[in-house]
mmCIF file of C-alpha atoms in Angstrom:
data_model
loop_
_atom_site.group_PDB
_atom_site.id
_atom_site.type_symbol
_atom_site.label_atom_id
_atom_site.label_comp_id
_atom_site.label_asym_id
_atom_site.label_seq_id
_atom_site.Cartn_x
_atom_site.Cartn_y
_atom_site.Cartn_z
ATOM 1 C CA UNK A 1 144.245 52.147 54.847
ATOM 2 C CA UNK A 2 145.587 54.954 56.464
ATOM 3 C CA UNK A 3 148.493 55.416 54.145
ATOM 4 C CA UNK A 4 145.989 55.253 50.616
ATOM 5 C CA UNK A 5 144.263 58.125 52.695
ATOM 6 C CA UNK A 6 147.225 60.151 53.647
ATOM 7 C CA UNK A 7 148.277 59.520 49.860
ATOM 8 C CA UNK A 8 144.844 60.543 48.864
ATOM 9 C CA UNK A 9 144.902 63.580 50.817
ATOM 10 C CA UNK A 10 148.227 64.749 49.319
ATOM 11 C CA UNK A 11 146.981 64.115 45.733
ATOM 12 C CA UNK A 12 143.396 66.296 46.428
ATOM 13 C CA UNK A 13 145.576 68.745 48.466
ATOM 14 C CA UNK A 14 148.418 69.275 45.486
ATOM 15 C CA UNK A 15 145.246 69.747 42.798
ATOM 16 C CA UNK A 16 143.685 72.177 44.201
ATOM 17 C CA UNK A 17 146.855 74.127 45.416
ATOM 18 C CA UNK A 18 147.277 73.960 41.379
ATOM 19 C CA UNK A 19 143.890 75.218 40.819
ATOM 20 C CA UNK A 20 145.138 78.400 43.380
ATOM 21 C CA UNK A 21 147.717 79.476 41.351
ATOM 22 C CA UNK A 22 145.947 79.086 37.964
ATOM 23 C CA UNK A 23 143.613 81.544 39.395
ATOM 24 C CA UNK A 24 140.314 79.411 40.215
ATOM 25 C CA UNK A 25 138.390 78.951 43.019
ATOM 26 C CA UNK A 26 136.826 76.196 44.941
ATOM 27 C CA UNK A 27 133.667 78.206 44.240
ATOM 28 C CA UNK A 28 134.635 78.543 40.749
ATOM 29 C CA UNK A 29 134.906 74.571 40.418
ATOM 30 C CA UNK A 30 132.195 73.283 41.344
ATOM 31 C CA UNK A 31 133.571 70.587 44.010
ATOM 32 C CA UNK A 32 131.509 67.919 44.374
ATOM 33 C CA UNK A 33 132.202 64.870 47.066
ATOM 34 C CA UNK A 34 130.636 61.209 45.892
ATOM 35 C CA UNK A 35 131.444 58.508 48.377
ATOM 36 C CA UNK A 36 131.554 54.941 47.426
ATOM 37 C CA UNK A 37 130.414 52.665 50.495
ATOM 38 C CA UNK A 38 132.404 49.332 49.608
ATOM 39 C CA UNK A 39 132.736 46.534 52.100
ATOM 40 C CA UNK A 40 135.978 45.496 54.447
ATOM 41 C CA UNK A 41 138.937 45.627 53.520
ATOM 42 C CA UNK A 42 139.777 42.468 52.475
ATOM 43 C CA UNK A 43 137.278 42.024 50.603
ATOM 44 C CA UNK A 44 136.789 42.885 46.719
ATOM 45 C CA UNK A 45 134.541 45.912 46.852
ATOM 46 C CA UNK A 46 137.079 47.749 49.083
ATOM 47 C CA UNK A 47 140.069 47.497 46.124
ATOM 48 C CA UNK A 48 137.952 48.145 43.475
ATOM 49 C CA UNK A 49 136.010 50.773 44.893
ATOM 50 C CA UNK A 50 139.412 52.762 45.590
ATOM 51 C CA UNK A 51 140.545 52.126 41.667
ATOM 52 C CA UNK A 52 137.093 53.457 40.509
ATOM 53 C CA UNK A 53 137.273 57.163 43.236
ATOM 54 C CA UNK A 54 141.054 58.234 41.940
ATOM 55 C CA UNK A 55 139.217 57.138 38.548
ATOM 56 C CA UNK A 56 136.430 59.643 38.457
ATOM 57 C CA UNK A 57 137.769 62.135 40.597
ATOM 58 C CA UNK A 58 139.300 65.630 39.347
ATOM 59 C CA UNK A 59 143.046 64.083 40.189
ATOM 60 C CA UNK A 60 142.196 61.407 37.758
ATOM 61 C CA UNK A 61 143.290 61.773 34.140
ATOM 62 C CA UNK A 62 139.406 61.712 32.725
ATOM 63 C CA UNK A 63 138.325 62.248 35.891
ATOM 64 C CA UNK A 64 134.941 64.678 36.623
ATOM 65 C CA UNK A 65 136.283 68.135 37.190
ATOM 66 C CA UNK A 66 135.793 69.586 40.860
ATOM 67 C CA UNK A 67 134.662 65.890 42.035
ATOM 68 C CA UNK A 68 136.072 64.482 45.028
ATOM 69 C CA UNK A 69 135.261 60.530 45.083
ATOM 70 C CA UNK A 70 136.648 58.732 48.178
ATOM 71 C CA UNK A 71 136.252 54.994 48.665
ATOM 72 C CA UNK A 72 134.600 54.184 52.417
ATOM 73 C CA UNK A 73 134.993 50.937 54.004
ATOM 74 C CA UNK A 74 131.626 49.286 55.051
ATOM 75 C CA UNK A 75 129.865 46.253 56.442
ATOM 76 C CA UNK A 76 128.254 45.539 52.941
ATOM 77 C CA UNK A 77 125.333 45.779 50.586
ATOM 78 C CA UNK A 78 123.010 46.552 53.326
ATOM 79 C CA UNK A 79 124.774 49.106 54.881
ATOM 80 C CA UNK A 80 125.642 50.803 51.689
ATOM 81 C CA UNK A 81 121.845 51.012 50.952
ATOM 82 C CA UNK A 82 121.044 52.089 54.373
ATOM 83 C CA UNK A 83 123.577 54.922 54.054
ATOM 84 C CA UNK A 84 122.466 55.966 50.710
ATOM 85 C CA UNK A 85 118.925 55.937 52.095
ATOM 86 C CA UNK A 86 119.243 57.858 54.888
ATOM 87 C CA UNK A 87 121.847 60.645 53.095
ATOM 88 C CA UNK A 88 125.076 59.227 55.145
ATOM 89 C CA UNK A 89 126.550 58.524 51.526
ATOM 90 C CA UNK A 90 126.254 59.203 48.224
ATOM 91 C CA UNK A 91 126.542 55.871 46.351
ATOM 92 C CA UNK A 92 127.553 52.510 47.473
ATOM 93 C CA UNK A 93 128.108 49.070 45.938
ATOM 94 C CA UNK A 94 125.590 46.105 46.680
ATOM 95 C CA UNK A 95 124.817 42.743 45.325
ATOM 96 C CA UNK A 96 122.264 42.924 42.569
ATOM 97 C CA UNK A 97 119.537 40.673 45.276
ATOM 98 C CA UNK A 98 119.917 42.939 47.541
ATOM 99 C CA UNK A 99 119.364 45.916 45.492
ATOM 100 C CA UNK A 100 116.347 43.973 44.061
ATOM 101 C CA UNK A 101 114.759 43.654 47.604
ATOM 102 C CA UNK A 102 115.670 46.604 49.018
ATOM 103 C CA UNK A 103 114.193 48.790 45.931
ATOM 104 C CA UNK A 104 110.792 46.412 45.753
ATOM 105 C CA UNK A 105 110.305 45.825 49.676
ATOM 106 C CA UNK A 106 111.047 41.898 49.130
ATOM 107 C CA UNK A 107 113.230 39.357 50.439
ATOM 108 C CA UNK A 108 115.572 40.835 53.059
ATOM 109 C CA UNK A 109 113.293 43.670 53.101
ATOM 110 C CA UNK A 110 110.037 42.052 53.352
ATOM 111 C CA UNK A 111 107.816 44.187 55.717
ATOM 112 C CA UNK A 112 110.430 46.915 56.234
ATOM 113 C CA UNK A 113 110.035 50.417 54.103
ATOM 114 C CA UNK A 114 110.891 50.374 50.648
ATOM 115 C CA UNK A 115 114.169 51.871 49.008
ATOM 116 C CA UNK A 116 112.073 53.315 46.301
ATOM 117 C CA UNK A 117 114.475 55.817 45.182
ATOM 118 C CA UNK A 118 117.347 53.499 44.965
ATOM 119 C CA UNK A 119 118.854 53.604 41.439
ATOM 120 C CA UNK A 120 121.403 51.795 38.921
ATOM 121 C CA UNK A 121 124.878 53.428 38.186
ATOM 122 C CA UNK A 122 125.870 50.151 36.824
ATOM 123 C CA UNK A 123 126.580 47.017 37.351
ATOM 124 C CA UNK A 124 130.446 46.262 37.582
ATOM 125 C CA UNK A 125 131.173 42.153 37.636
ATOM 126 C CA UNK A 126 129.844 38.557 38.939
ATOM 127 C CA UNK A 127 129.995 38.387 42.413
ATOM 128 C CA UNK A 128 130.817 34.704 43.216
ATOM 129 C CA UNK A 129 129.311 32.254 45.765
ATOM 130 C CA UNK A 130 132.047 30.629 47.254
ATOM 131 C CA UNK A 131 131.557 27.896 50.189
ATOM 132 C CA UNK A 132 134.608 27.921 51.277
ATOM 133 C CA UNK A 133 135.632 24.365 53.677
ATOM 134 C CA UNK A 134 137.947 22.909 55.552
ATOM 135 C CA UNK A 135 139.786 20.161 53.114
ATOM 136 C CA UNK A 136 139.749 17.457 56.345
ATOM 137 C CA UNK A 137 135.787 18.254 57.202
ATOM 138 C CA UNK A 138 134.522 15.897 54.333
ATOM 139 C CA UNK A 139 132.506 17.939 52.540
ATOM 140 C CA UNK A 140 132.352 17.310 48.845
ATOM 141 C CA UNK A 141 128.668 19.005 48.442
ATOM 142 C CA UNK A 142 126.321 21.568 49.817
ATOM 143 C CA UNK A 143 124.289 18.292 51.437
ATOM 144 C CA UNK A 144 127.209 16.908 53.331
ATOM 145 C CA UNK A 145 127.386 20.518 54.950
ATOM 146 C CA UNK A 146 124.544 18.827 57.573
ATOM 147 C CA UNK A 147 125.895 18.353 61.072
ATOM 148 C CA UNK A 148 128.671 20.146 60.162
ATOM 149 C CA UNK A 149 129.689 23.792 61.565
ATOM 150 C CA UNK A 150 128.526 26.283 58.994
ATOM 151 C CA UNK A 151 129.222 30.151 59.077
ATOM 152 C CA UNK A 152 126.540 31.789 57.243
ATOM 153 C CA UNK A 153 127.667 35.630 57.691
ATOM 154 C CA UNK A 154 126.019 38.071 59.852
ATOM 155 C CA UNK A 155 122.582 38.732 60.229
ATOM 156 C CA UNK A 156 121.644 41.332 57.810
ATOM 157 C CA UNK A 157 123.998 40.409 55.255
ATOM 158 C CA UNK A 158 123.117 39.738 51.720
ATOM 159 C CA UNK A 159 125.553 36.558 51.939
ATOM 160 C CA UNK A 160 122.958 34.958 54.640
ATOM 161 C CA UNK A 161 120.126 35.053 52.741
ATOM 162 C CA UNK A 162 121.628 33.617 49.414
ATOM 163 C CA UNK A 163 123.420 30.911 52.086
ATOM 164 C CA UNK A 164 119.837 30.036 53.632
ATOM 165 C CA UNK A 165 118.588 29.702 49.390
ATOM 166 C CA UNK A 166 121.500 27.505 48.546
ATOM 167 C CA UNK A 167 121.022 25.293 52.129
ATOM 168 C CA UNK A 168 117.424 25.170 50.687
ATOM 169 C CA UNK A 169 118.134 24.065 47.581
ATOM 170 C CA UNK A 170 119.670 20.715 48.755
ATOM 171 C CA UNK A 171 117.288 20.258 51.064
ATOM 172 C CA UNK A 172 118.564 21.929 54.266
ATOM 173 C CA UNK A 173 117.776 24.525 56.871
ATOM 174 C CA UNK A 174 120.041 26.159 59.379
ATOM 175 C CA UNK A 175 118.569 23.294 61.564
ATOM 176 C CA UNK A 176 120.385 20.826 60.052
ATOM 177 C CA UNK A 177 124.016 22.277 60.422
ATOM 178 C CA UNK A 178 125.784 23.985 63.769
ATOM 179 C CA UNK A 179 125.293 27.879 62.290
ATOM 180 C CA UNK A 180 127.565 30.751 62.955
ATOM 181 C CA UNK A 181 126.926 34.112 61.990
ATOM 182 C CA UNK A 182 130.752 35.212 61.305
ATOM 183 C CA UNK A 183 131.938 38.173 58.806
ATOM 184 C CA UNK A 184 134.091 36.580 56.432
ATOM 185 C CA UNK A 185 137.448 37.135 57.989
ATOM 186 C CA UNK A 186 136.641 35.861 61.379
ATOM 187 C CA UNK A 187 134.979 32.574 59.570
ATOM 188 C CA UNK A 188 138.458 32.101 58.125
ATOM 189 C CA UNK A 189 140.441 32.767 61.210
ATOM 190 C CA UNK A 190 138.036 29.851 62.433
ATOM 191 C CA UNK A 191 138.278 27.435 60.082
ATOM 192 C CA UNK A 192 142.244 27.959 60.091
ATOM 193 C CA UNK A 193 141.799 27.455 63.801
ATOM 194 C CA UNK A 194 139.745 23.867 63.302
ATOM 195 C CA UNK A 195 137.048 25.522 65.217
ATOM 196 C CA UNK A 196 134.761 26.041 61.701
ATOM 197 C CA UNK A 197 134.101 23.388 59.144
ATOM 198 C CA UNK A 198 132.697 25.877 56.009
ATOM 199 C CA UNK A 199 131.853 29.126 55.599
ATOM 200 C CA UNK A 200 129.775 31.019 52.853
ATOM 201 C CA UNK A 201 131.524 33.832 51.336
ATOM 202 C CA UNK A 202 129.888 36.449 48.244
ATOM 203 C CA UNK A 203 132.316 38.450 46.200
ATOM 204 C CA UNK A 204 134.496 38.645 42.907
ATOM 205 C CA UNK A 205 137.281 36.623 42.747
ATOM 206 C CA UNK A 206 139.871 36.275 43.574
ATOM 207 C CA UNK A 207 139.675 37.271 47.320
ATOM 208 C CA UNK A 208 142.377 38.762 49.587
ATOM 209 C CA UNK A 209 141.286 36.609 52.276
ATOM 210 C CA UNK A 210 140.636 33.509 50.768
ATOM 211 C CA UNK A 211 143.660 33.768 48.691
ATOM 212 C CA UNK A 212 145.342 34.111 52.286
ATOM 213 C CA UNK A 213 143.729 31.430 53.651
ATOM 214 C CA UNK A 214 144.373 29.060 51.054
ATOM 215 C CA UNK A 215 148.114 29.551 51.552
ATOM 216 C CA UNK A 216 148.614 28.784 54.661
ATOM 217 C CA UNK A 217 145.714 25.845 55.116
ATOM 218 C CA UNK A 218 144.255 23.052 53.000
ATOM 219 C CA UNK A 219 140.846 24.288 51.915
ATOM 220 C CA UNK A 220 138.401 23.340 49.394
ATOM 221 C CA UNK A 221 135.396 24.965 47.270
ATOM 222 C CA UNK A 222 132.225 23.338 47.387
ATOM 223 C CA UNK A 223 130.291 22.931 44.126
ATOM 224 C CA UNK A 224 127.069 24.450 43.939
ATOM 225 C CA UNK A 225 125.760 22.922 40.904
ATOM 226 C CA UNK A 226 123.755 19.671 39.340
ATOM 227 C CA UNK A 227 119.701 19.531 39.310
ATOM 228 C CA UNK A 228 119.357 21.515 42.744
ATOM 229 C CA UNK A 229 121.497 24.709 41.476
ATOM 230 C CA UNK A 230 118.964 24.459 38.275
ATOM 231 C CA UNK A 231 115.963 24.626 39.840
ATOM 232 C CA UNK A 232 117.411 27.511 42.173
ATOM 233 C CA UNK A 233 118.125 29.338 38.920
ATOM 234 C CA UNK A 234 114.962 28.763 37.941
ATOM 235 C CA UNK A 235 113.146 30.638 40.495
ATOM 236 C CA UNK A 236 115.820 33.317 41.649
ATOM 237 C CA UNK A 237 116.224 35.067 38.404
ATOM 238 C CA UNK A 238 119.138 37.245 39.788
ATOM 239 C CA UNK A 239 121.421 34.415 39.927
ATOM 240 C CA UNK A 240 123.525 32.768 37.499
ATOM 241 C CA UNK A 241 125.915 30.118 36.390
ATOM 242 C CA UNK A 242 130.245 30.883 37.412
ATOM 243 C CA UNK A 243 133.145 28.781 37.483
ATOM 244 C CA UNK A 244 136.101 29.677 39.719
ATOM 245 C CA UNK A 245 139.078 28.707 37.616
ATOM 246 C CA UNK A 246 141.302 26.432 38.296
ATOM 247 C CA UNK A 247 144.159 27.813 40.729
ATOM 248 C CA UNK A 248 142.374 30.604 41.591
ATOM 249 C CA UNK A 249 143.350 29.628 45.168
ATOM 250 C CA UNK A 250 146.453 27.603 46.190
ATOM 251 C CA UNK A 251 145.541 23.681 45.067
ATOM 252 C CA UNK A 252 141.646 24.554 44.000
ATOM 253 C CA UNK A 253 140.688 22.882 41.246
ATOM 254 C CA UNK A 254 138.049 24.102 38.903
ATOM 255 C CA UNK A 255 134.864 25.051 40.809
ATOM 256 C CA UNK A 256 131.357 24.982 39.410
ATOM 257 C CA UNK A 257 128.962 27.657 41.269
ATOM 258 C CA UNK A 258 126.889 30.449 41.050
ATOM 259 C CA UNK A 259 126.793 34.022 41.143
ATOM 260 C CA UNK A 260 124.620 37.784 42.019
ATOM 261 C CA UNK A 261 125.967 40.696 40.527
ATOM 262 C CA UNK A 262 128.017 43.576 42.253
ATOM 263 C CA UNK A 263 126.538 46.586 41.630
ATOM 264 C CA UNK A 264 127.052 50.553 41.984
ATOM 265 C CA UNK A 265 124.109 51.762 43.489
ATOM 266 C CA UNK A 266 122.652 55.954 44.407
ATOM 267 C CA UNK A 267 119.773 57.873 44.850
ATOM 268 C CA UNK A 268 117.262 59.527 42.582
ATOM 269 C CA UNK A 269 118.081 62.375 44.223
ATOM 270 C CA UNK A 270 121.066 62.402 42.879
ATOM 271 C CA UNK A 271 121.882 64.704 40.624
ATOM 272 C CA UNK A 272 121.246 63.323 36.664
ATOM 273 C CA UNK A 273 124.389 65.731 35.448
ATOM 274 C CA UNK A 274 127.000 64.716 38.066
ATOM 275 C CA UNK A 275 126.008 61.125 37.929
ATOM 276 C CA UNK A 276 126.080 61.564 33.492
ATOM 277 C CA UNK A 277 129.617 62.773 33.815
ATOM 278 C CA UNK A 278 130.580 60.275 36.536
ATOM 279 C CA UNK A 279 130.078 57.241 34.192
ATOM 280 C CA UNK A 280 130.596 59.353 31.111
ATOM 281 C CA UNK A 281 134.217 58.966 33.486
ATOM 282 C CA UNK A 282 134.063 55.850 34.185
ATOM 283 C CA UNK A 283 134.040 54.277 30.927
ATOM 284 C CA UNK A 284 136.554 56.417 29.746
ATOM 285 C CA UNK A 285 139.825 54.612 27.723
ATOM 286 C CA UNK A 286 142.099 56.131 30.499
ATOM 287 C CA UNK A 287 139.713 54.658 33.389
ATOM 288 C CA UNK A 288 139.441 51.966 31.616
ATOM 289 C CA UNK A 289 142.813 51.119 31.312
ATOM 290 C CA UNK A 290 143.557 51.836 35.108
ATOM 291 C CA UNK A 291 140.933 48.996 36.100
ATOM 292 C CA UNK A 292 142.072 46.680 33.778
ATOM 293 C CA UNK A 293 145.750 46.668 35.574
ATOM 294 C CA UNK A 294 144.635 47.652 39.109
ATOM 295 C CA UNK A 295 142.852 44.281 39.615
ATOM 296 C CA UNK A 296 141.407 41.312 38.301
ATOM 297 C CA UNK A 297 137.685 42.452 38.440
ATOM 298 C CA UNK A 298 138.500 45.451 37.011
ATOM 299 C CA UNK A 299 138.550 43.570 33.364
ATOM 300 C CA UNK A 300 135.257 42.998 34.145
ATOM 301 C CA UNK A 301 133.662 46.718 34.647
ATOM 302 C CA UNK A 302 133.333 47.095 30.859
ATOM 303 C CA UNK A 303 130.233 48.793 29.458
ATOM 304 C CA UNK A 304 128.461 45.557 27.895
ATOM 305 C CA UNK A 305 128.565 44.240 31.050
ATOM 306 C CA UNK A 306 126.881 47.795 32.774
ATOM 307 C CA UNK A 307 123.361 47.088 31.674
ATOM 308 C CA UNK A 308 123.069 43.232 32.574
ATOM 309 C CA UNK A 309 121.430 42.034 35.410
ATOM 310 C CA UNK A 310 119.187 45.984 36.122
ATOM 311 C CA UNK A 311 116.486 44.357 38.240
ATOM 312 C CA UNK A 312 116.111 48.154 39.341
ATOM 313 C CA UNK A 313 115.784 51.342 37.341
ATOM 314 C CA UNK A 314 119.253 53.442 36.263
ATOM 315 C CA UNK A 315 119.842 56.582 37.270
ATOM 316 C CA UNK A 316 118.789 59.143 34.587
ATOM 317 C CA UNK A 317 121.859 60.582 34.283
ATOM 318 C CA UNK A 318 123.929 57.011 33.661
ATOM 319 C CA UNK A 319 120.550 56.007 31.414
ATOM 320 C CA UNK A 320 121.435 59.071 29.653
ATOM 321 C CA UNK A 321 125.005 57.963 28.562
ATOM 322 C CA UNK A 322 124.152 54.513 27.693
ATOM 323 C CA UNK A 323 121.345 55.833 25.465
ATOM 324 C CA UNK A 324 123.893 57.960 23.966
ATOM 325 C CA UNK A 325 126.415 55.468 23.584
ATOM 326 C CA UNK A 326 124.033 52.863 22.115
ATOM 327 C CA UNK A 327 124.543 50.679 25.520
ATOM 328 C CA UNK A 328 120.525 50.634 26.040
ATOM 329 C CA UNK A 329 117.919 51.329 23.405
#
C-alpha cells in the first residue's frame, strides 16, 4: 500500500512540476481531490478502486484535468456512506442494499437518519455471495450450516444482513449456528486454523483472499440456490441470480448463488460538472481499456451495465452523460 502511494505521489508530484514549467498554476487548474472509500485491501473494491483514481485523475490519459482521485482503504459500504455523509469523503463504493437502505431509512438503517442526499455515480459489477466452508465441515447447503460455526461479518456490515436473509431463507436464525462476527480475512485465517467451519463473504470475484485461501486449504462454496433462493429473489428485489465459474478458486467447481451490486456512490452536493466529467472519464476508450487489463471486474464496469440495478437516484451530473450518451432515456 505504501509503495502504490509513494508511486502515486511521484506521478501527481511530476504532473504538476510539468504544469510549472508550461506556465500554469495550481490556481489556474482548477485541482480538485475526489476520494474513493473502497474496502480492505484484500478485498475487490480496494484494486479496483485504485484502477478507476489513476483512471480519472489529471495523470491519467483521459483523465479530468486538475482532479486528484486517490483510492482510500475502508471497512466497507457502511463506512463509505458514513464518510460521504458526514463530508470525510467524497465518494465511496457500497453494495447496491446498502445504498438502498441507507438512502430510504430501511433495512440496516431502519430508525436511524436517512442518507437522503446519497446519489448514483454508477454501478460497476455483481458483487457475489460467497459462503465460503471448510471442505471437511460437511456442509453441502446453507441448511446444514446449523450447529455449525458460522462467521457472519461484523456488525454493521452489509455482508451480515444479506447473511441473516440467506440463513432465513432456509429456515435459520443466528440461533441455530455458533455465530462469529469476523471481517473476512480473520474468518479465513480461522477456518485455515480449524477453528471456523464457514464464513459469508460479499464481493466480485475472484477474491485475493479467497483465492489465497483456497491454495493452501481444501475449501468449498456453498450453493445458494433451489426454491428457497427463489422466493428470496422474490421479495429482495436488489438481488439476483450468479454463478462462480468453475476454477475460479483452486478445485471449486461451478457454484450456483446470488448477488447485490457494487456500486459508486456521492453526494448531491456534489458538484453536477465535476461528477459529468468524472464519468464522462470513466467510460472513456483509454479508461476503458485500463480496467479491462487491470483486473477481472474491470470487464465488467462497462456503461450498459452503469444504469442497472439504480434503486437510488444518479447524480445529475452522471444522469447528464448517460442522457447524452443514450445510456438512460
Amino acid at each position: 500500500m505504501s509503495i502504490l502511494i509513494s508511486r502515486r505521489a511521484f506521478a501527481i508530484g511530476t504532473a504538476a512540476a510539468g504544469l510549472a514549467a508550461a506556465g500554469f498554476s495550481p490556481a489556474r487548474a482548477q485541482q480538485a481531490f475526489f476520494r474513493i472509500g473502497t474496502g480492505g485491501t484484500s478485498g475487490t473494491y480496494y484494486p479496483v478502486g485504485g484502477l478507476i483514481a489513476n483512471a480519472i485523475s489529471a495523470t491519467g490519459s483521459a483523465g479530468v484535468e486538475g482532479l486528484v482521485s486517490t483510492a482510500v482503504s475502508s471497512n466497507g459500504s457502511v463506512a463509505n456512506i458514513n464518510a460521504i455523509h458526514s463530508g470525510a469523503s467524497e465518494s465511496g463504493f457500497t453494495q447496491s442494499d446498502v445504498a438502498y437502505w441507507a438512502q430510504t431509512g430501511t433495512g440496516l438503517y431502519e430508525g436511524k437518519d436517512k442518507v437522503e442526499d446519497l446519489r448514483l455515480i454508477a454501478t460497476l459489477y455483481p458483487e457475489t455471495i460467497h459462503l465460503v466452508a471448510r471442505a471437511d465441515a460437511g456442509i453441502k447447503t446453507v441448511a446444514d450450516l446449523k450447529g455449525k460455526r458460522v462467521s457472519l461479518d461484523e456488525p454493521g456490515s452489509g455482508t451480515i444482513v444479506d447473511a441473516r436473509l440467506v440463513l432465513s431463507a432456509y429456515g435459520l436464525t443466528e440461533k441455530d449456528v455458533e455465530p462469529e462476527y469476523l471481517k473476512p480475512g480473520p474468518a479465513g485465517e480461522r477456518l485455515r486454523d480449524g477453528a471456523l467451519d464457514a464464513y459469508f463473504f460479499v464481493g466480485g470475484y475472484p477474491t485475493g483472499a479467497i483465492v489465497e485461501l483456497s491454495s493452501t486449504n481444501d475449501i468449498t462454496l456453498v450453493p445458494i440456490s433451489g426454491p428457497e433462493a427463489d422466493k428470496l429473489l422474490s421479495e429482495q428485489k436488489f438481488f439476483s441470480t450468479d454463478t462462480v465459474p468453475d476454477g475460479t478458486y483452486k478445485n471449486v467447481g461451478e457454484t450456483k448463488t446470488i448477488s447485490v451490486a457494487a456500486q459508486w456512490v456521492t453526494s448531491a452536493k456534489q458538484s453536477e460538472e465535476l461528477v459529468y466529467n468524472i464519468v464522462k472519464s470513466l467510460y472513456s476508450d483509454e479508461s476503458q481499456k485500463a480496467l479491462q487489463a487491470g483486473h477481472a471486474k474491470g470487464k465488467l464496469i462497462t456503461l450498459k451495465n452503469a444504469v442497472t440495478s439504480a434503486g437510488i437516484p444518479f447524480h445529475p451530473g452522471a444522469e447528464k452523460f448517460y442522457k447524452e450518451v443514450g445510456a438512460l432515456k
